[in-house]
Amino acid sequence: MSELVKEFNDYRSKMNDKILADNNKIIKRIFNLDTNAFAEGALDVKTKELLGLVASTVLRCDDCVKYHLEASYKAGVPKEQVVETLGIATLIGGTIVIPHLRRAYEYWDALEAQS
């Protein structure tokens, strides 16, 4: 596994465990809502992950971008669709999202390098 991907996943897992261990009802419900929102429904998982990727890019959340890139990768979204999605996000978000676009490309490359 790419070191970039491993570091992100290890940190995310460790901190999620720590956060959820506090047993805060609101936080647990938000985590659950997030999980269920991205489950198969009227929209397929791939579409939902690409929507999450656009929103995350426009909101300039690098951790969220990484999460949705990895979920898209695992769902079998081809690079061409990811690139087109990031293009839409950049159009909507403007040039301020370009640094996040760079990191998104770097992370996608790391995902591809691990297989």
mmCIF file of C-alpha atoms in Angstrom:
data_model
loop_
_atom_site.group_PDB
_atom_site.id
_atom_site.type_symbol
_atom_site.label_atom_id
_atom_site.label_comp_id
_atom_site.label_asym_id
_atom_site.label_seq_id
_atom_site.Cartn_x
_atom_site.Cartn_y
_atom_site.Cartn_z
ATOM 1 C CA MET A 1 0.000 0.000 0.000
ATOM 2 C CA SER A 2 1.254 3.459 -0.843
ATOM 3 C CA GLU A 3 2.679 5.249 2.207
ATOM 4 C CA LEU A 4 0.454 8.275 1.472
ATOM 5 C CA VAL A 5 -2.667 6.090 1.451
ATOM 6 C CA LYS A 6 -1.548 4.083 4.493
ATOM 7 C CA GLU A 7 -0.780 7.184 6.570
ATOM 8 C CA PHE A 8 -4.152 8.719 5.757
ATOM 9 C CA ASN A 9 -6.098 5.542 6.539
ATOM 10 C CA ASP A 10 -4.175 4.788 9.734
ATOM 11 C CA TYR A 11 -4.671 8.314 11.080
ATOM 12 C CA ARG A 12 -8.339 8.416 10.062
ATOM 13 C CA SER A 13 -9.031 5.049 11.682
ATOM 14 C CA LYS A 14 -7.174 5.921 14.897
ATOM 15 C CA MET A 15 -8.923 9.257 15.296
ATOM 16 C CA ASN A 16 -12.368 7.936 14.362
ATOM 17 C CA ASP A 17 -11.971 5.263 17.046
ATOM 18 C CA LYS A 18 -10.966 7.920 19.570
ATOM 19 C CA ILE A 19 -13.861 10.198 18.631
ATOM 20 C CA LEU A 20 -16.458 7.420 18.715
ATOM 21 C CA ALA A 21 -15.103 6.108 22.036
ATOM 22 C CA ASP A 22 -16.435 9.253 23.724
ATOM 23 C CA ASN A 23 -19.912 7.939 22.907
ATOM 24 C CA ASN A 24 -21.337 11.335 21.940
ATOM 25 C CA LYS A 25 -24.816 10.673 20.577
ATOM 26 C CA ILE A 26 -24.757 13.583 18.089
ATOM 27 C CA ILE A 27 -21.363 12.659 16.649
ATOM 28 C CA LYS A 28 -22.325 8.976 16.399
ATOM 29 C CA ARG A 29 -25.519 9.894 14.563
ATOM 30 C CA ILE A 30 -23.626 12.123 12.126
ATOM 31 C CA PHE A 31 -21.155 9.303 11.400
ATOM 32 C CA ASN A 32 -24.078 6.915 10.874
ATOM 33 C CA LEU A 33 -25.920 9.372 8.641
ATOM 34 C CA ASP A 34 -22.791 9.837 6.539
ATOM 35 C CA THR A 35 -22.350 6.079 6.136
ATOM 36 C CA ASN A 36 -25.980 5.553 5.163
ATOM 37 C CA ALA A 37 -26.110 8.527 2.793
ATOM 38 C CA PHE A 38 -23.449 6.922 0.588
ATOM 39 C CA ALA A 39 -25.113 3.492 0.487
ATOM 40 C CA GLU A 40 -26.771 2.193 -2.683
ATOM 41 C CA GLY A 41 -30.138 3.824 -3.277
ATOM 42 C CA ALA A 42 -31.862 5.691 -6.101
ATOM 43 C CA LEU A 43 -28.326 6.778 -6.993
ATOM 44 C CA ASP A 44 -25.616 4.132 -7.260
ATOM 45 C CA VAL A 45 -22.569 4.214 -4.984
ATOM 46 C CA LYS A 46 -20.247 5.426 -7.758
ATOM 47 C CA THR A 47 -22.455 8.446 -8.479
ATOM 48 C CA LYS A 48 -22.754 9.295 -4.796
ATOM 49 C CA GLU A 49 -18.986 9.109 -4.314
ATOM 50 C CA LEU A 50 -18.394 11.391 -7.298
ATOM 51 C CA LEU A 51 -20.926 13.860 -5.890
ATOM 52 C CA GLY A 52 -19.087 13.675 -2.570
ATOM 53 C CA LEU A 53 -15.832 14.316 -4.414
ATOM 54 C CA VAL A 54 -17.220 17.463 -6.066
ATOM 55 C CA ALA A 55 -18.601 18.810 -2.795
ATOM 56 C CA SER A 56 -15.390 18.013 -0.924
ATOM 57 C CA THR A 57 -13.232 19.693 -3.550
ATOM 58 C CA VAL A 58 -15.389 22.816 -3.663
ATOM 59 C CA LEU A 59 -15.405 22.952 0.145
ATOM 60 C CA ARG A 60 -11.603 22.488 0.061
ATOM 61 C CA CYS A 61 -11.499 19.534 2.462
ATOM 62 C CA ASP A 62 -8.406 17.494 1.590
ATOM 63 C CA ASP A 63 -9.297 14.652 3.966
ATOM 64 C CA CYS A 64 -12.770 14.465 2.415
ATOM 65 C CA VAL A 65 -11.301 14.505 -1.096
ATOM 66 C CA LYS A 66 -8.987 11.627 -0.169
ATOM 67 C CA TYR A 67 -11.840 9.683 1.387
ATOM 68 C CA HIS A 68 -14.080 10.052 -1.684
ATOM 69 C CA LEU A 69 -11.225 9.331 -4.081
ATOM 70 C CA GLU A 70 -10.483 6.083 -2.274
ATOM 71 C CA ALA A 71 -14.164 5.123 -2.056
ATOM 72 C CA SER A 72 -14.517 5.889 -5.786
ATOM 73 C CA TYR A 73 -11.434 3.816 -6.553
ATOM 74 C CA LYS A 74 -12.740 0.868 -4.525
ATOM 75 C CA ALA A 75 -16.147 1.184 -6.221
ATOM 76 C CA GLY A 76 -14.446 0.832 -9.604
ATOM 77 C CA VAL A 77 -14.809 4.386 -10.879
ATOM 78 C CA PRO A 78 -12.383 4.802 -13.801
ATOM 79 C CA LYS A 79 -9.799 7.586 -13.741
ATOM 80 C CA GLU A 80 -11.467 9.339 -16.683
ATOM 81 C CA GLN A 81 -14.653 9.818 -14.648
ATOM 82 C CA VAL A 82 -12.686 11.015 -11.629
ATOM 83 C CA VAL A 83 -10.795 13.534 -13.770
ATOM 84 C CA GLU A 84 -14.030 14.797 -15.334
ATOM 85 C CA THR A 85 -15.578 15.095 -11.875
ATOM 86 C CA LEU A 86 -12.570 17.052 -10.611
ATOM 87 C CA GLY A 87 -12.872 19.290 -13.679
ATOM 88 C CA ILE A 88 -16.451 20.145 -12.733
ATOM 89 C CA ALA A 89 -15.388 20.762 -9.135
ATOM 90 C CA THR A 90 -12.644 23.108 -10.303
ATOM 91 C CA LEU A 91 -15.048 24.960 -12.583
ATOM 92 C CA ILE A 92 -17.533 25.425 -9.743
ATOM 93 C CA GLY A 93 -14.947 26.099 -7.042
ATOM 94 C CA GLY A 94 -12.674 28.324 -9.092
ATOM 95 C CA THR A 95 -8.929 28.611 -9.074
ATOM 96 C CA ILE A 96 -8.780 28.484 -5.272
ATOM 97 C CA VAL A 97 -9.356 24.704 -5.473
ATOM 98 C CA ILE A 98 -6.340 24.085 -7.726
ATOM 99 C CA PRO A 99 -4.054 23.192 -4.766
ATOM 100 C CA HIS A 100 -6.658 20.605 -3.722
ATOM 101 C CA LEU A 101 -6.812 19.381 -7.307
ATOM 102 C CA ARG A 102 -3.047 18.807 -7.212
ATOM 103 C CA ARG A 103 -3.308 16.793 -4.007
ATOM 104 C CA ALA A 104 -6.264 14.853 -5.442
ATOM 105 C CA TYR A 105 -4.185 13.832 -8.462
ATOM 106 C CA GLU A 106 -1.310 12.836 -6.183
ATOM 107 C CA TYR A 107 -3.623 10.703 -4.036
ATOM 108 C CA TRP A 108 -5.272 9.031 -7.038
ATOM 109 C CA ASP A 109 -1.812 8.168 -8.357
ATOM 110 C CA ALA A 110 -0.989 6.637 -4.976
ATOM 111 C CA LEU A 111 -4.193 4.583 -5.086
ATOM 112 C CA GLU A 112 -3.339 3.305 -8.550
ATOM 113 C CA ALA A 113 0.264 2.565 -7.559
ATOM 114 C CA GLN A 114 -0.830 0.208 -4.799
ATOM 115 C CA SER A 115 -2.423 -2.294 -7.191
#
